[in-house]
Short mmCIF file of C-alpha atoms (C1' of nucleotides) in Angstrom, two decimals:
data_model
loop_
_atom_site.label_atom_id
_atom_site.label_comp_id
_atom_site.label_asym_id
_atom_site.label_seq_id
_atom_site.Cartn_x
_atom_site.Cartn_y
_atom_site.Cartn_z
CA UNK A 1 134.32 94.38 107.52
CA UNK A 2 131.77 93.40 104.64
CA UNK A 3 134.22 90.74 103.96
CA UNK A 4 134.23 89.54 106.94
CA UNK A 5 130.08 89.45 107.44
CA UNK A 6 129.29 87.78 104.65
CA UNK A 7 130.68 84.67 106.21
CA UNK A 8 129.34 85.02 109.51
CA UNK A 9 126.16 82.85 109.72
CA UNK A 10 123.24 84.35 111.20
CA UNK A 11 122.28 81.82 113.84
CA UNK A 12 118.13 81.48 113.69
CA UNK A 13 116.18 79.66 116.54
CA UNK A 14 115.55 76.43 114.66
CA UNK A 15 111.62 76.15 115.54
CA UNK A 16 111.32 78.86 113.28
CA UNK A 17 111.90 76.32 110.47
CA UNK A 18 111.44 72.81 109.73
CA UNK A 19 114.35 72.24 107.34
CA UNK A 20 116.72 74.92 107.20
CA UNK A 21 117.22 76.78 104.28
CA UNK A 22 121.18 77.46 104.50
CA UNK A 23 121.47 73.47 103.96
CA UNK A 24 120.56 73.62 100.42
CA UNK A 25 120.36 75.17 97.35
CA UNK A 26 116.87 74.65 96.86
CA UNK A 27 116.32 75.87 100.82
CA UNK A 28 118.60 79.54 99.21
CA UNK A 29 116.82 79.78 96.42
CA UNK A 30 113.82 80.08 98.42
CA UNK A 31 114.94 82.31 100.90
CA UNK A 32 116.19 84.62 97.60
CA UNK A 33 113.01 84.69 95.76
CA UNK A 34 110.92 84.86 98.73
CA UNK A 35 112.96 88.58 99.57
CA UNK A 36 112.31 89.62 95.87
CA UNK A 37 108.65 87.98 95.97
CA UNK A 38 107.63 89.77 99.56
CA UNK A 39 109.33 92.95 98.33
CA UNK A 40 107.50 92.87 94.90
CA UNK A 41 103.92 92.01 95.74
CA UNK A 42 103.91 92.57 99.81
CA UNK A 43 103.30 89.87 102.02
CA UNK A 44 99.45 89.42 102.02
CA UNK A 45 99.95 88.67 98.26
CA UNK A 46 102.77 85.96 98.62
CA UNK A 47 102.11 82.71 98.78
CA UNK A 48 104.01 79.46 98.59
CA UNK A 49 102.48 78.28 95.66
CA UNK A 50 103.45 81.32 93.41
CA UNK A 51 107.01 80.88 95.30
CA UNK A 52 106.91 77.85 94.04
CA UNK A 53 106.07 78.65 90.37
CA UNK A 54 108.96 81.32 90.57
CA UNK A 55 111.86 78.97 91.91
CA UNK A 56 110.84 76.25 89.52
CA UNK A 57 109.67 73.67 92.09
CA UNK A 58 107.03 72.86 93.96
CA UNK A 59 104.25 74.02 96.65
CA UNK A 60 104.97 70.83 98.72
CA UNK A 61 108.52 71.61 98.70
CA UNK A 62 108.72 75.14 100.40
CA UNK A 63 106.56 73.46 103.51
CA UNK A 64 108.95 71.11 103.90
CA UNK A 65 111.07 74.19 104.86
CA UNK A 66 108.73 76.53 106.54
CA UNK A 67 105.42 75.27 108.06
CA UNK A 68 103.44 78.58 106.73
CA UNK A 69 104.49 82.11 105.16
CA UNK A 70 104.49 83.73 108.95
CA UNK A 71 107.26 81.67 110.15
CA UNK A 72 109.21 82.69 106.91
CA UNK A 73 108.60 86.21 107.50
CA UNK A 74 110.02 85.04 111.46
CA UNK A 75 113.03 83.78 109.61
CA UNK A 76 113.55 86.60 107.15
CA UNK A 77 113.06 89.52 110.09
CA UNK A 78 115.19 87.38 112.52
CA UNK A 79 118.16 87.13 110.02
CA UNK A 80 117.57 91.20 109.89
CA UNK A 81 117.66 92.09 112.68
CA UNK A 82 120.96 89.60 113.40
CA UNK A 83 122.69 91.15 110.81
CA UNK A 84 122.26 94.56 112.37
CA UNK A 85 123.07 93.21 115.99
CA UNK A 86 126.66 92.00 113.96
CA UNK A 87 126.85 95.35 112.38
CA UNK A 88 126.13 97.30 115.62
CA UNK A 89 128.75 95.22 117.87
CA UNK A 90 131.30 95.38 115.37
CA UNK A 91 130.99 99.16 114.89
CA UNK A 92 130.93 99.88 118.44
CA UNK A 93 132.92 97.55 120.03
CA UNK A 94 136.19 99.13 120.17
CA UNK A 95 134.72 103.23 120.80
CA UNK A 96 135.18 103.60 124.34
CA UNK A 97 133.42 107.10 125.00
CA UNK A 98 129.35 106.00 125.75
CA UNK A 99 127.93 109.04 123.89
CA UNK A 100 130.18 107.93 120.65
CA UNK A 101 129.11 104.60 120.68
CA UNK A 102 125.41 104.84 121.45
CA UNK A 103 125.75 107.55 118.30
CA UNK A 104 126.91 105.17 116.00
CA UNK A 105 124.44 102.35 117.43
CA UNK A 106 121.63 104.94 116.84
CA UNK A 107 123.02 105.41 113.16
CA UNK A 108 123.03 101.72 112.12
CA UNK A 109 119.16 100.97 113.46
CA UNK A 110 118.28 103.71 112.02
CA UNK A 111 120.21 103.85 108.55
CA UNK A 112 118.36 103.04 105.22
CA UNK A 113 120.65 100.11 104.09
CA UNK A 114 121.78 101.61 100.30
CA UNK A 115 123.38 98.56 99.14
CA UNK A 116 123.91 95.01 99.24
CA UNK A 117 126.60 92.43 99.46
CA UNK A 118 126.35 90.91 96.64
CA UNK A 119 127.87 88.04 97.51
CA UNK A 120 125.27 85.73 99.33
CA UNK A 121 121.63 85.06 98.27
CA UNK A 122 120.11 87.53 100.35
CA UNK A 123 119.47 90.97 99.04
CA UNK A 124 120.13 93.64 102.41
CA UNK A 125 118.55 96.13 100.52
CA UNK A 126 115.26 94.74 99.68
CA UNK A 127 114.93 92.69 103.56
CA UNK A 128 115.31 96.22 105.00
CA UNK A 129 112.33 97.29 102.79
CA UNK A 130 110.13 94.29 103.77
CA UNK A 131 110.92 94.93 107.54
CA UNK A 132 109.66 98.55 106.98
CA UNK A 133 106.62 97.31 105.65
CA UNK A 134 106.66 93.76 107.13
CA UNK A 135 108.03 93.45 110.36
CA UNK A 136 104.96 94.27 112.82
CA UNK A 137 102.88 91.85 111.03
CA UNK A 138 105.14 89.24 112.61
CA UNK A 139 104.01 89.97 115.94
CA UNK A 140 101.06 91.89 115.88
CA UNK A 141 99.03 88.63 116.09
CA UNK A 142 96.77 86.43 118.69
CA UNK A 143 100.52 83.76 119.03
CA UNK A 144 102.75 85.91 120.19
CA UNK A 145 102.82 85.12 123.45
CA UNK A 146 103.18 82.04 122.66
CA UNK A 147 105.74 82.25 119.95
CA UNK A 148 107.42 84.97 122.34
CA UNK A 149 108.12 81.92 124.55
CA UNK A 150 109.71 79.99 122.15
CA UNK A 151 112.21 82.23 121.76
CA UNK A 152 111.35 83.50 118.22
CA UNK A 153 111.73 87.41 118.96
CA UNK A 154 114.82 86.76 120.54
CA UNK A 155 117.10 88.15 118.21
CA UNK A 156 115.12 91.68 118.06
CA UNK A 157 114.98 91.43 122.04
CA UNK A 158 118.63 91.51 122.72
CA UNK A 159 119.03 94.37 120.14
CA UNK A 160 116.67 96.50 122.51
CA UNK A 161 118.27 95.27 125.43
CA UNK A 162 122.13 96.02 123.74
CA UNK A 163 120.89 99.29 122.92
CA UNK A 164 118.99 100.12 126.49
CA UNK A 165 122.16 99.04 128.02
CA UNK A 166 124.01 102.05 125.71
CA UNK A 167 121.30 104.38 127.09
CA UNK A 168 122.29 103.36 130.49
CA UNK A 169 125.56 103.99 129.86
CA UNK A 170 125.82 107.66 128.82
CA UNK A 171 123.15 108.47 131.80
CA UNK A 172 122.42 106.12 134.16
CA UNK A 173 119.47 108.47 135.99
CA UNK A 174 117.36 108.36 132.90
CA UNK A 175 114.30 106.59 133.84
CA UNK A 176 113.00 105.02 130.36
CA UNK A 177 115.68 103.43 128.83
CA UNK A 178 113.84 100.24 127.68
CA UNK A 179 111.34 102.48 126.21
CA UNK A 180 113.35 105.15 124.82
CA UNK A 181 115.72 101.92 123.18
CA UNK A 182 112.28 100.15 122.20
CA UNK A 183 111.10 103.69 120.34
CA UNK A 184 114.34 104.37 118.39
CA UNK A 185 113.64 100.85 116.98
CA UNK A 186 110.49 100.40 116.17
CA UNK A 187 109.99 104.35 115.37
CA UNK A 188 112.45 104.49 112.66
CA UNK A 189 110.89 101.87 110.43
CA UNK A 190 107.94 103.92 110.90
CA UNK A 191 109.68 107.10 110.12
CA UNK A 192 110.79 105.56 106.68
CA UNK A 193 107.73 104.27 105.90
CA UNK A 194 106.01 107.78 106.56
CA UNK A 195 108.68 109.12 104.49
CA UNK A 196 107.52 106.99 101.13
CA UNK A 197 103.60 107.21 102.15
CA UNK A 198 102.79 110.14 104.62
CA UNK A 199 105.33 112.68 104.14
CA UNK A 200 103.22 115.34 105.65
CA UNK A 201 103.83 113.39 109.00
CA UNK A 202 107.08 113.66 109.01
CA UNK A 203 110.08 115.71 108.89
CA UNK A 204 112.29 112.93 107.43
CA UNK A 205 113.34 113.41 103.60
CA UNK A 206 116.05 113.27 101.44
CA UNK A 207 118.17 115.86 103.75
CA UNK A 208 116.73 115.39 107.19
CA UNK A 209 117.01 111.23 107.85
CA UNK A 210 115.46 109.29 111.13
CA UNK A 211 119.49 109.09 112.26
CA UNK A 212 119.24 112.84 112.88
CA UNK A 213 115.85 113.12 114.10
CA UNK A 214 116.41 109.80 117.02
CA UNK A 215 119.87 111.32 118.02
CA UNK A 216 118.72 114.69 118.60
CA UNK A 217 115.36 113.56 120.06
CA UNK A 218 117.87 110.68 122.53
CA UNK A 219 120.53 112.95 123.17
CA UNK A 220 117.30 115.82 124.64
CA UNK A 221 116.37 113.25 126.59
CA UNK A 222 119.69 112.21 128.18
CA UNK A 223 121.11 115.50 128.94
CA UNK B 1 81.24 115.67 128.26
CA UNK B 2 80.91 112.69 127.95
CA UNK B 3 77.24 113.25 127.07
CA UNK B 4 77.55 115.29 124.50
CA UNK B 5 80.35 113.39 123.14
CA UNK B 6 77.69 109.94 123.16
CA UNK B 7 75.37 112.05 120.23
CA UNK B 8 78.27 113.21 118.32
CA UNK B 9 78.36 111.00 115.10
CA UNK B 10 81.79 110.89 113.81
CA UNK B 11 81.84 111.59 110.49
CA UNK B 12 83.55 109.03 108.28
CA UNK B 13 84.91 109.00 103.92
CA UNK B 14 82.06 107.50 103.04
CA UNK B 15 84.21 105.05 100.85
CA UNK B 16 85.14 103.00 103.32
CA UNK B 17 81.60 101.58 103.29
CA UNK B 18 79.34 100.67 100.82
CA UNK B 19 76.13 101.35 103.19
CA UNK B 20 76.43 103.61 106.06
CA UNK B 21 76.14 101.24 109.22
CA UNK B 22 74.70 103.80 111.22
CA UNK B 23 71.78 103.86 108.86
CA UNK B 24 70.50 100.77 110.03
CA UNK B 25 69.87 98.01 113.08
CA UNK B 26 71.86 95.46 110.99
CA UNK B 27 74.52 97.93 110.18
CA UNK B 28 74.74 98.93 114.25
CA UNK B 29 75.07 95.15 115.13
CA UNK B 30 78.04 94.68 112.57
CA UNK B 31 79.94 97.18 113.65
CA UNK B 32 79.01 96.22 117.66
CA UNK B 33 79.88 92.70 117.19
CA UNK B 34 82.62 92.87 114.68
CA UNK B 35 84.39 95.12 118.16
CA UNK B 36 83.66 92.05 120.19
CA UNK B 37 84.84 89.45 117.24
CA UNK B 38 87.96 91.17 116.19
CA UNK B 39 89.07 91.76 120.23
CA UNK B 40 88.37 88.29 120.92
CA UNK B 41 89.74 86.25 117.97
CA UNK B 42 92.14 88.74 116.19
CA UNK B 43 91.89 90.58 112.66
CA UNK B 44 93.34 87.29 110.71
CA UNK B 45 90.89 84.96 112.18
CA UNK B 46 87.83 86.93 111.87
CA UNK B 47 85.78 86.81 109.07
CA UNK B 48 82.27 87.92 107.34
CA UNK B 49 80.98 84.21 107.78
CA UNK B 50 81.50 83.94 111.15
CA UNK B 51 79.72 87.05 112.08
CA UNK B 52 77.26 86.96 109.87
CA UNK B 53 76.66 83.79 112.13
CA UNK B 54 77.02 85.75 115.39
CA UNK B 55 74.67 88.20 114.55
CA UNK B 56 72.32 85.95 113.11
CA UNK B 57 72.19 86.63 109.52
CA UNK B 58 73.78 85.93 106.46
CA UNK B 59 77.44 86.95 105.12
CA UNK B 60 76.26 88.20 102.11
CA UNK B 61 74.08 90.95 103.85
CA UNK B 62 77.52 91.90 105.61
CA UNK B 63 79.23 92.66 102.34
CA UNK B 64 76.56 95.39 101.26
CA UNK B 65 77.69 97.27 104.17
CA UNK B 66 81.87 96.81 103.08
CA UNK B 67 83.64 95.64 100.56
CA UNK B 68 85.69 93.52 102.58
CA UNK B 69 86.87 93.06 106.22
CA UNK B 70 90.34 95.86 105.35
CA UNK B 71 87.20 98.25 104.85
CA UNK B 72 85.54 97.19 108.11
CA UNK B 73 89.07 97.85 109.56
CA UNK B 74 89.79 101.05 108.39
CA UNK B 75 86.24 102.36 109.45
CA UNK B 76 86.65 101.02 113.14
CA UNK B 77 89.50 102.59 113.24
CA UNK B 78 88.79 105.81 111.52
CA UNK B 79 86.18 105.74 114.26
CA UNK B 80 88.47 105.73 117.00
CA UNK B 81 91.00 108.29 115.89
CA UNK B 82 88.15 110.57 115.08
CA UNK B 83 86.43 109.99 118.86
CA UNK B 84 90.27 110.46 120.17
CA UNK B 85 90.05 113.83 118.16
CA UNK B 86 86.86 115.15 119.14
CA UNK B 87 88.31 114.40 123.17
CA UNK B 88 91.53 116.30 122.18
CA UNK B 89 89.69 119.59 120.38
CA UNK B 90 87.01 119.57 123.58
CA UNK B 91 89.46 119.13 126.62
CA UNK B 92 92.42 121.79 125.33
CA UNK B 93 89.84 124.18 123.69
CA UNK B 94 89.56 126.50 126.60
CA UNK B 95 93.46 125.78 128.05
CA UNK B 96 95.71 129.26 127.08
CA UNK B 97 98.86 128.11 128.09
CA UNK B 98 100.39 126.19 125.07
CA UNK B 99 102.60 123.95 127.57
CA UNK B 100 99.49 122.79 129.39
CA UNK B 101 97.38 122.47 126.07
CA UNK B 102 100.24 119.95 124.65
CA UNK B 103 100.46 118.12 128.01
CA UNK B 104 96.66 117.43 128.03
CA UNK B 105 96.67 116.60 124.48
CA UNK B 106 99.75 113.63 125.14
CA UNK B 107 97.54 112.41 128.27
CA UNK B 108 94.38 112.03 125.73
CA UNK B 109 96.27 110.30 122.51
CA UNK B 110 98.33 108.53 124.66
CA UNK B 111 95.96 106.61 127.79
CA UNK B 112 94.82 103.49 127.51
CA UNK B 113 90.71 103.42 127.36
CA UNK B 114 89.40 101.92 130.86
CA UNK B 115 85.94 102.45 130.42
CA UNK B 116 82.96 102.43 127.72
CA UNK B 117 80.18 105.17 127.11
CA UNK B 118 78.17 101.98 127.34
CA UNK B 119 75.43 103.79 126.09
CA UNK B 120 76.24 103.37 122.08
CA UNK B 121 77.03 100.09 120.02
CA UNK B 122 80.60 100.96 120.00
CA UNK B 123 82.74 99.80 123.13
CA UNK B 124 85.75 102.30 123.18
CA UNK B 125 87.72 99.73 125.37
CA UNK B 126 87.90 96.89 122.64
CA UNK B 127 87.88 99.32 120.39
CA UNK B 128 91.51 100.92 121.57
CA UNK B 129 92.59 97.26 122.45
CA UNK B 130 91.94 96.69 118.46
CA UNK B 131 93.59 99.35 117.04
CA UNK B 132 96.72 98.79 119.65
CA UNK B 133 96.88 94.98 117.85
CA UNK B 134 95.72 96.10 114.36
CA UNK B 135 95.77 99.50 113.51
CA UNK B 136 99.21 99.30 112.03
CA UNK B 137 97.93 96.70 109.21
CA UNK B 138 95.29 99.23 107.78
CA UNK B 139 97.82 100.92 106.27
CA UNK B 140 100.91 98.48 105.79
CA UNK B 141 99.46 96.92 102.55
CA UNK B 142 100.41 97.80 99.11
CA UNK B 143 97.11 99.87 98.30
CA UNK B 144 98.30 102.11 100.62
CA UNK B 145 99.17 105.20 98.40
CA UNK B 146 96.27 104.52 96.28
CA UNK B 147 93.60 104.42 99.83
CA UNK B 148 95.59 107.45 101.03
CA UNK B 149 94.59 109.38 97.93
CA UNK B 150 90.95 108.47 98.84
CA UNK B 151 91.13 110.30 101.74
CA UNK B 152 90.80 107.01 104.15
CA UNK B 153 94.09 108.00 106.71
CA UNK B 154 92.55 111.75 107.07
CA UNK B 155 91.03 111.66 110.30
CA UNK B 156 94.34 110.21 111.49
CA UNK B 157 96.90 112.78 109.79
CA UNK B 158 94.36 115.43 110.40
CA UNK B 159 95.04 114.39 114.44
CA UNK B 160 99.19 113.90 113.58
CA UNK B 161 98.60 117.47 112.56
CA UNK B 162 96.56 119.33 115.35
CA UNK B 163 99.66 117.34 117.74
CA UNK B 164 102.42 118.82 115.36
CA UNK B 165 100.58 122.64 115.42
CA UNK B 166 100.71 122.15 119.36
CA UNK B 167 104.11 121.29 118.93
CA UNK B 168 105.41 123.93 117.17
CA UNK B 169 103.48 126.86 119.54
CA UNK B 170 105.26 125.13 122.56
CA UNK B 171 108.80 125.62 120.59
CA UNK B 172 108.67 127.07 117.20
CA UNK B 173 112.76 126.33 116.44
CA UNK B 174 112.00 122.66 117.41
CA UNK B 175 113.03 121.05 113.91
CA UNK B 176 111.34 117.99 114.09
CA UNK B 177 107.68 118.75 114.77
CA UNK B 178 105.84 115.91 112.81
CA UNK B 179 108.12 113.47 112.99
CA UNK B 180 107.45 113.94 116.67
CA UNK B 181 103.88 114.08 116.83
CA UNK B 182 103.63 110.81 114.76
CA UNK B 183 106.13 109.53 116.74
CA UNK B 184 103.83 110.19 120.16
CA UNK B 185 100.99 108.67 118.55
CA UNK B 186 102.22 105.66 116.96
CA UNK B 187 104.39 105.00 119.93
CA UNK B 188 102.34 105.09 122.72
CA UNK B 189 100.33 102.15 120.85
CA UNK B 190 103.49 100.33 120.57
CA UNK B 191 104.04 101.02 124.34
CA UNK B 192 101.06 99.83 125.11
CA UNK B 193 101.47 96.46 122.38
CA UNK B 194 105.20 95.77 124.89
CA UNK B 195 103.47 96.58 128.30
CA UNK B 196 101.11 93.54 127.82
CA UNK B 197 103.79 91.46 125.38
CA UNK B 198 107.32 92.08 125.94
CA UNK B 199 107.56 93.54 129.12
CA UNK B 200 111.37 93.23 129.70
CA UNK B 201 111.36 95.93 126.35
CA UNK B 202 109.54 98.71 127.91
CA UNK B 203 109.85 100.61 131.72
CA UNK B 204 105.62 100.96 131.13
CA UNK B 205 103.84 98.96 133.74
CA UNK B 206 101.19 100.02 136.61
CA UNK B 207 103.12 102.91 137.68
CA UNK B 208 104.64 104.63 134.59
CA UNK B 209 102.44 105.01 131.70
CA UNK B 210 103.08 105.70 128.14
CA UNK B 211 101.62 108.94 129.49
CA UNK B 212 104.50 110.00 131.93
CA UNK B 213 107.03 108.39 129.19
CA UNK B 214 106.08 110.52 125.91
CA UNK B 215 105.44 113.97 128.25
CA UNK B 216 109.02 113.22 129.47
CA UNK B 217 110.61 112.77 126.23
CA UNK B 218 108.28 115.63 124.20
CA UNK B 219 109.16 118.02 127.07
CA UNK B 220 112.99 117.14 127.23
CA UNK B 221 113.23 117.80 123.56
CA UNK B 222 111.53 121.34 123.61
CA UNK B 223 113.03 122.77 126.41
"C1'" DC C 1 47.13 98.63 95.92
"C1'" DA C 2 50.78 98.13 92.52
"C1'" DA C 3 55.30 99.10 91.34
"C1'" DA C 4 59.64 100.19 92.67
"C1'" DT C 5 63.19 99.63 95.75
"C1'" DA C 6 65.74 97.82 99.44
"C1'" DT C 7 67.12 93.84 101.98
"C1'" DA C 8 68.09 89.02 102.84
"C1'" DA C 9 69.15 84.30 101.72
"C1'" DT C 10 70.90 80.65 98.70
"C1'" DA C 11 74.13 78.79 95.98
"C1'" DG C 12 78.14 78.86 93.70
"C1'" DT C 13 83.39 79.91 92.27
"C1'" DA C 14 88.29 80.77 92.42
"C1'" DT C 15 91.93 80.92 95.46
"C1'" DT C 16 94.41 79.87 99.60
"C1'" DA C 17 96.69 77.19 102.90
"C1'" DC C 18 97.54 73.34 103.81
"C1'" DT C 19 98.00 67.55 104.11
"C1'" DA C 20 98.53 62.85 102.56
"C1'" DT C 21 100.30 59.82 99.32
"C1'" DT C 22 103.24 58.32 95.86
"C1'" DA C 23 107.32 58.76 92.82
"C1'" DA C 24 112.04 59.77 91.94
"C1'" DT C 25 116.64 60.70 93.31
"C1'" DT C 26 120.61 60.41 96.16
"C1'" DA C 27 123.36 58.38 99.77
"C1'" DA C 28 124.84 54.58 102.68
"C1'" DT C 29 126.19 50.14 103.39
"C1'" DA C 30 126.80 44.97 102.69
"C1'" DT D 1 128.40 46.98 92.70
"C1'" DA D 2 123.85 45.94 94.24
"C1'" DT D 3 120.48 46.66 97.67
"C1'" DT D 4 118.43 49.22 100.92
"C1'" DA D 5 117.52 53.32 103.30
"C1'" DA D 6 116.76 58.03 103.44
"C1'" DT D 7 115.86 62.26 101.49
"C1'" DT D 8 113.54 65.13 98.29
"C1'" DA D 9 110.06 66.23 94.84
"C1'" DA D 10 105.64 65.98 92.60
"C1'" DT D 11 100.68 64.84 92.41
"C1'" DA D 12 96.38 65.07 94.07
"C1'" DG D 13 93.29 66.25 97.23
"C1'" DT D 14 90.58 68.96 101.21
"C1'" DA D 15 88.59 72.46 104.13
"C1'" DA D 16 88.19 77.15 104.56
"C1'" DT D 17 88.23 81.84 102.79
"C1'" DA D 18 86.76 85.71 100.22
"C1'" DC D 19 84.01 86.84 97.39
"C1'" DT D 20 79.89 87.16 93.34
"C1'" DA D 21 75.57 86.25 91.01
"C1'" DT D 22 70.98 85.07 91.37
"C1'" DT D 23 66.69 84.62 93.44
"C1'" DA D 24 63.36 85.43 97.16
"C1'" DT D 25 61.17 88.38 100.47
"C1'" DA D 26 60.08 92.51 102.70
"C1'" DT D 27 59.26 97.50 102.79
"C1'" DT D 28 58.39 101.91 100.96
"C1'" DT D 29 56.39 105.09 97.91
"C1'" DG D 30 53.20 107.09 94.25
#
DNA sequence: CAAATATAATAGTATTACTATTAATTAATA
DNA sequence: TATTAATTAATAGTAATACTATTATATTTG
């Protein structure tokens, strides 16, 4: 299966960028240093001019790719959360029991990812950190509506729906399934992060993980 | 209640600011209009300049009340979580049943603000509009261990903490007691964030509140 | 009333987030 | 192969931001 992933192309919503970055070397080399750069010194910190330094080109260069860092954090959160989505539907896609499968589903959103690929220029290990750190910046902003209508929270939308549509499956009386889908999601980044900064406010740690916590706090809900 | 509550000052880490804005008129109309700024225009976009304009005086006379506009932040919203814990301790104070106590408690945390004190400088309806937007980048920086040492997130884990105490009376073999309280309190602002944003990834709307969705699912899982 | 202290305004700096222009390289075609 | 076209890279610049240092003006206190 990680043999066959690492081929599969995450397909991005091309507003998102202005040249994109799987085209060329110099477009993978920044998407590579820009993981390791975001990871490293967080997002506020990053810009494209010490990108720049760091890939040995220019400023100038990196906006001919992305307009501004925000729609590169778009890009880098969208390919994220598409390379779950792959993950997810080729994990679940051939358990037939609903309970099973929404178990697994719940497991790979909710996993730590441990290791990467290897192979390609993106680091899985270090994106899954920026999300946990990054991701509501990306939409916690005055354009969202806006960018919302452009289609550039797509990706992360049909997740929720793919995994609301699980919920539905195992009980179909359950009134919140959007919500309860929308929490696992969005809670378990938090969950992680509280783990690293605030462990007094939570129960996560090195035995307990957010995979146990959301299925035992889904499967209360469902019974 | 609610006039006792108006004379209450909450008490803030006093490193947050440089000069206590309650101290002074200026101080009053930074922290009244930086409500009104930040609601209207969005954390990014706001800035000491333009409401050191606003309030008709100079940025540099902003900056001896805080360091920088993160400080500002992390006071308004210290603020709110400490107003949000003074309505908590006052409305379940006298309630015996530990059920009932909880239930109040998720009501409180978990509403959406419809209507000022309109007495003070600070209006608690921006003011829980802001932190539903912002709150969330107070403490996703890289300074966050560091500010957490200082004490700046302890009105807010103090709260996570009352919630997981209330918790654990309800059900004391529940396993998961912070990571559910957190979970209630960071979620219902992300609830709240997808009712007005990304509707089609919540069931919130008129009808069903975040209320009536976290009392469901905090209920299912201690029963 | 003078001295000390607090407050406000002015002016400046380094950095950021871009944009416009020009130069160099690569690709296409005649 | 030579010429042109197109793409890519580098240079230089600008407006705004996030501060800091200095000076001026009030206000308070002994």
């Amino acid at each position: 299966m990680k043999y066959l992933l690492q081929d599969l192309k995450v397909r991005i919503n091309d507003k998102v960028y202005i040249k994109d970055p799987e085209s060329s070397a110099l477009g993978k080399r920044i998407i590579e240093h820009s993981i390791l750069m975001i990871d490293e010194m967080g997002f506020e910190s990053f810009t494209f001019k010490k990108l720049g330094v760091k890939i040995g080109s220019n400023e100038s260069s990196v906006y001919r790719y992305f307009e501004n860092k925000h729609k590169l954090l778009l890009y880098l959160t969208s390919w994220y959360w598409g390379w779950i989505e792959y993950q997810l539907v080729f994990a679940t896609n051939s358990i037939p029991k609903p309970e099973q499968k929404l178990k697994k589903s719940i497991e790979i959103i909710t996993q730590s990812i441990k290791q990467d690929s290897s192979f390609s220029h993106i680091n899985e290990v270090l994106l899954n950190k920026i999300v946990i750190n990054e991701y509501s910046k990306s939409y916690l902003t005055k354009e969202v509506d806006k960018e919302n209508k452009e289609g550039y929270f797509s990706i992360y939308k049909r997740l929720v729906t793919r995994l609301k549509d699980m919920i539905h499956e195992v009980n179909d009386t359950y009134a919140y399934p959007s919500s309860l889908a929308s929490t696992i999601i969005e809670g378990a980044l938090h969950q992680h992060f509280l783990k690293e900064h605030f462990p007094s406010l939570t129960d996560c740690n090195n035995k307990i993980t957010p995979s146990t916590y959301y299925t035992d706090l889904v499967f209360n809900s469902l019974k």
